[in-house]
Amino acid sequence: MALLNILNYPDPRLHTVAKPVAEVNDEIRQLVKDMAETMYAAPGIGLAATQVDRHIQLIIIDLSKEKNALRVFINPKIIAKHGEQIYEEGCLSVPGVYEEVTRAETITVEALDEHGKKFRLDADGLLAVCIQHEMDHLLGKVFVEYLSTLKRNRIRTKMVKHLREKARAL
Ligand code: QAP
Ligand code: CO
């Protein structure tokens, strides 16, 4: 197992569009394990491959307190969505920033699991928010892009300063 480096906003690599996974093999399963370890260590509830600089359509989510209910979505597609909800989101790539974002209230998603088996899931509440947030990463989109230009620029400045201080400490 290995901890992976998480890209920090405004790293341009976060805007890469992910490619579909051609085959769910041991290499993908190893990446899932490493991403899960990285997410649990953070700690976080969701992580997209994009955030660890792997530009393939793979996201993981675990909303459980016990960190024992990992959900793996490979090549996910939202096939239905309804309603609206507002949730205060955060992101491991934008540490310390939490802002309200409006997304669909309920979604139906189709994806492959870590064995390459297709499944369909109806999600609402935080799970629906998290799936939509992580799938945005696969499109190269970070949640701060839903905010006003003013807010986004303030966050960008704060992150650049934070990263400079982090680099200086090394
Ligand atoms: C995405 O985010 C999400 O700022 C997952 O200092 C979050 O796991 C979707 C985290 C909320 C929906 C609602 C953020 C950890 C974790 C931070 C995360 C931080 C430490 C974020
Ligand atoms: Co995120």
Short mmCIF file of C-alpha atoms and ligand atoms in Angstrom, two decimals:
data_model
loop_
_atom_site.label_atom_id
_atom_site.label_comp_id
_atom_site.label_asym_id
_atom_site.label_seq_id
_atom_site.Cartn_x
_atom_site.Cartn_y
_atom_site.Cartn_z
CA MET A 1 0.00 0.00 0.00
CA ALA A 2 1.11 3.54 -0.57
CA LEU A 3 0.03 7.07 0.15
CA LEU A 4 -0.39 9.10 -3.02
CA ASN A 5 0.29 12.82 -3.47
CA ILE A 6 -2.90 14.87 -3.77
CA LEU A 7 -2.79 17.74 -6.27
CA ASN A 8 -3.74 21.12 -4.80
CA TYR A 9 -5.88 23.75 -6.51
CA PRO A 10 -4.93 25.72 -8.66
CA ASP A 11 -2.69 22.99 -10.14
CA PRO A 12 -3.45 22.95 -13.90
CA ARG A 13 -3.39 19.11 -13.90
CA LEU A 14 -6.71 19.21 -12.00
CA HIS A 15 -8.27 20.41 -15.27
CA THR A 16 -7.30 17.27 -17.20
CA VAL A 17 -10.23 15.29 -18.65
CA ALA A 18 -10.04 11.62 -17.59
CA LYS A 19 -10.17 8.73 -20.07
CA PRO A 20 -12.39 5.66 -19.62
CA VAL A 21 -10.81 2.59 -17.99
CA ALA A 22 -10.38 -0.02 -20.77
CA GLU A 23 -9.94 -3.04 -18.48
CA VAL A 24 -10.50 -3.43 -14.74
CA ASN A 25 -7.33 -5.35 -13.86
CA ASP A 26 -4.94 -5.76 -10.90
CA GLU A 27 -3.24 -2.46 -11.70
CA ILE A 28 -6.60 -0.66 -11.32
CA ARG A 29 -7.36 -2.59 -8.11
CA GLN A 30 -3.96 -1.58 -6.69
CA LEU A 31 -4.72 2.07 -7.55
CA VAL A 32 -8.10 1.74 -5.77
CA LYS A 33 -6.30 0.44 -2.65
CA ASP A 34 -3.73 3.24 -2.70
CA MET A 35 -6.42 5.88 -3.28
CA ALA A 36 -8.49 4.48 -0.40
CA GLU A 37 -5.49 4.57 1.94
CA THR A 38 -4.80 8.16 0.82
CA MET A 39 -8.44 9.21 1.33
CA TYR A 40 -8.71 7.56 4.77
CA ALA A 41 -5.42 9.12 5.91
CA ALA A 42 -6.50 12.65 4.90
CA PRO A 43 -9.25 12.01 6.15
CA GLY A 44 -11.79 12.48 3.37
CA ILE A 45 -15.06 11.00 2.13
CA GLY A 46 -14.37 11.04 -1.62
CA LEU A 47 -11.43 11.04 -4.03
CA ALA A 48 -11.13 11.05 -7.82
CA ALA A 49 -8.15 9.57 -9.71
CA THR A 50 -7.63 13.05 -11.23
CA GLN A 51 -6.65 14.35 -7.76
CA VAL A 52 -3.75 11.88 -7.56
CA ASP A 53 -2.67 12.78 -11.13
CA ARG A 54 -4.07 9.59 -12.72
CA HIS A 55 -6.35 10.69 -15.52
CA ILE A 56 -8.73 7.75 -15.75
CA GLN A 57 -12.45 7.53 -14.91
CA LEU A 58 -12.23 6.19 -11.36
CA ILE A 59 -13.69 7.62 -8.16
CA ILE A 60 -13.99 6.27 -4.63
CA ILE A 61 -16.36 7.29 -1.84
CA ASP A 62 -16.81 6.19 1.78
CA LEU A 63 -19.33 8.07 3.91
CA SER A 64 -19.11 5.64 6.85
CA LYS A 65 -17.59 6.73 10.16
CA GLU A 66 -15.91 3.32 10.49
CA LYS A 67 -14.22 3.67 7.05
CA ASN A 68 -15.48 0.20 6.13
CA ALA A 69 -17.95 0.95 3.32
CA LEU A 70 -15.79 1.84 0.34
CA ARG A 71 -17.69 2.46 -2.89
CA VAL A 72 -15.78 2.22 -6.17
CA PHE A 73 -17.12 3.74 -9.39
CA ILE A 74 -15.28 3.02 -12.65
CA ASN A 75 -16.44 4.74 -15.87
CA PRO A 76 -19.45 6.25 -14.00
CA LYS A 77 -22.38 7.71 -15.91
CA ILE A 78 -25.33 9.64 -14.49
CA ILE A 79 -28.36 8.29 -16.34
CA ALA A 80 -31.04 10.28 -14.47
CA LYS A 81 -31.17 13.25 -12.14
CA HIS A 82 -33.95 15.13 -10.38
CA GLY A 83 -34.42 18.15 -8.16
CA GLU A 84 -31.94 20.46 -6.50
CA GLN A 85 -30.11 20.54 -3.18
CA ILE A 86 -27.56 22.89 -1.68
CA TYR A 87 -24.69 21.42 0.33
CA GLU A 88 -21.58 22.96 1.86
CA GLU A 89 -18.79 21.11 0.05
CA GLY A 90 -15.11 20.74 0.68
CA CYS A 91 -12.35 19.05 -1.33
CA LEU A 92 -9.03 17.40 -0.46
CA SER A 93 -7.50 19.44 -3.31
CA VAL A 94 -8.72 22.72 -1.77
CA PRO A 95 -7.92 22.29 1.96
CA GLY A 96 -9.65 24.60 4.43
CA VAL A 97 -12.26 25.85 1.94
CA TYR A 98 -15.97 25.01 2.35
CA GLU A 99 -18.63 26.61 0.16
CA GLU A 100 -22.24 25.95 -0.76
CA VAL A 101 -22.88 24.38 -4.16
CA THR A 102 -26.25 23.56 -5.81
CA ARG A 103 -26.51 20.09 -7.38
CA ALA A 104 -29.16 17.52 -8.29
CA GLU A 105 -31.06 16.10 -5.31
CA THR A 106 -31.31 12.53 -6.57
CA ILE A 107 -29.30 10.75 -9.24
CA THR A 108 -29.11 7.33 -10.83
CA VAL A 109 -25.56 6.31 -11.68
CA GLU A 110 -24.22 3.37 -13.67
CA ALA A 111 -20.63 2.25 -13.24
CA LEU A 112 -18.30 -0.75 -12.97
CA ASP A 113 -17.10 -1.97 -9.59
CA GLU A 114 -13.51 -3.03 -8.81
CA HIS A 115 -14.24 -6.47 -10.32
CA GLY A 116 -15.40 -4.95 -13.61
CA LYS A 117 -19.03 -5.77 -12.85
CA LYS A 118 -21.63 -3.24 -13.96
CA PHE A 119 -24.01 -1.86 -11.31
CA ARG A 120 -26.70 0.77 -11.04
CA LEU A 121 -27.29 2.91 -7.94
CA ASP A 122 -29.96 5.41 -6.89
CA ALA A 123 -28.44 8.04 -4.63
CA ASP A 124 -29.72 11.05 -2.72
CA GLY A 125 -28.48 13.38 0.02
CA LEU A 126 -24.74 13.51 0.70
CA LEU A 127 -24.01 10.43 -1.43
CA ALA A 128 -25.59 12.10 -4.48
CA VAL A 129 -23.61 15.29 -3.80
CA CYS A 130 -20.37 13.37 -3.39
CA ILE A 131 -20.81 11.34 -6.60
CA GLN A 132 -21.50 14.53 -8.58
CA HIS A 133 -18.52 16.31 -6.96
CA GLU A 134 -16.12 13.44 -7.73
CA MET A 135 -17.45 12.95 -11.28
CA ASP A 136 -16.78 16.65 -11.91
CA HIS A 137 -13.08 15.99 -11.12
CA LEU A 138 -13.04 13.46 -14.00
CA LEU A 139 -14.20 16.27 -16.30
CA GLY A 140 -11.40 18.52 -15.00
CA LYS A 141 -13.78 20.55 -12.87
CA VAL A 142 -13.18 21.65 -9.25
CA PHE A 143 -16.15 22.75 -7.05
CA VAL A 144 -14.78 26.30 -6.69
CA GLU A 145 -15.60 26.79 -10.39
CA TYR A 146 -19.29 27.00 -9.37
CA LEU A 147 -18.54 30.07 -7.21
CA SER A 148 -18.39 33.73 -8.27
CA THR A 149 -15.17 34.96 -9.91
CA LEU A 150 -14.52 37.11 -6.83
CA LYS A 151 -14.78 34.16 -4.40
CA ARG A 152 -12.76 31.89 -6.69
CA ASN A 153 -9.96 34.45 -7.01
CA ARG A 154 -9.83 34.89 -3.23
CA ILE A 155 -9.56 31.11 -2.82
CA ARG A 156 -6.88 30.92 -5.52
CA THR A 157 -4.79 33.61 -3.75
CA LYS A 158 -5.24 31.86 -0.39
CA MET A 159 -4.18 28.50 -1.87
CA VAL A 160 -1.11 29.92 -3.64
CA LYS A 161 -0.02 31.55 -0.37
CA HIS A 162 -0.68 28.32 1.55
CA LEU A 163 1.34 26.30 -1.01
CA ARG A 164 4.23 28.80 -0.88
CA GLU A 165 4.38 28.48 2.91
CA LYS A 166 4.22 24.71 2.65
CA ALA A 167 7.11 24.70 0.12
CA ARG A 168 9.20 27.06 2.27
CA ALA A 169 8.86 24.74 5.27
CA LEU A 170 10.63 21.94 3.37
C1 QAP B 1 -16.00 15.75 -1.56
O1 QAP B 1 -14.31 15.95 0.05
C2 QAP B 1 -17.22 16.28 -0.87
O2 QAP B 1 -10.77 21.17 3.42
C3 QAP B 1 -15.04 15.01 -0.69
O3 QAP B 1 -8.94 20.55 5.28
C4 QAP B 1 -17.14 16.99 0.33
O4 QAP B 1 -13.41 14.44 1.38
C5 QAP B 1 -18.44 16.09 -1.41
C6 QAP B 1 -11.22 17.54 3.48
C7 QAP B 1 -18.28 17.47 0.95
C8 QAP B 1 -19.56 16.55 -0.78
C9 QAP B 1 -19.51 17.23 0.38
C10 QAP B 1 -11.37 18.88 3.15
C11 QAP B 1 -10.27 17.22 4.45
C12 QAP B 1 -11.99 16.48 2.83
C13 QAP B 1 -10.62 19.87 3.76
C14 QAP B 1 -13.52 15.60 1.09
C15 QAP B 1 -9.67 19.53 4.71
C16 QAP B 1 -9.51 18.20 5.06
C17 QAP B 1 -12.81 16.68 1.77
CO CO B 2 -12.86 17.23 -4.67
#
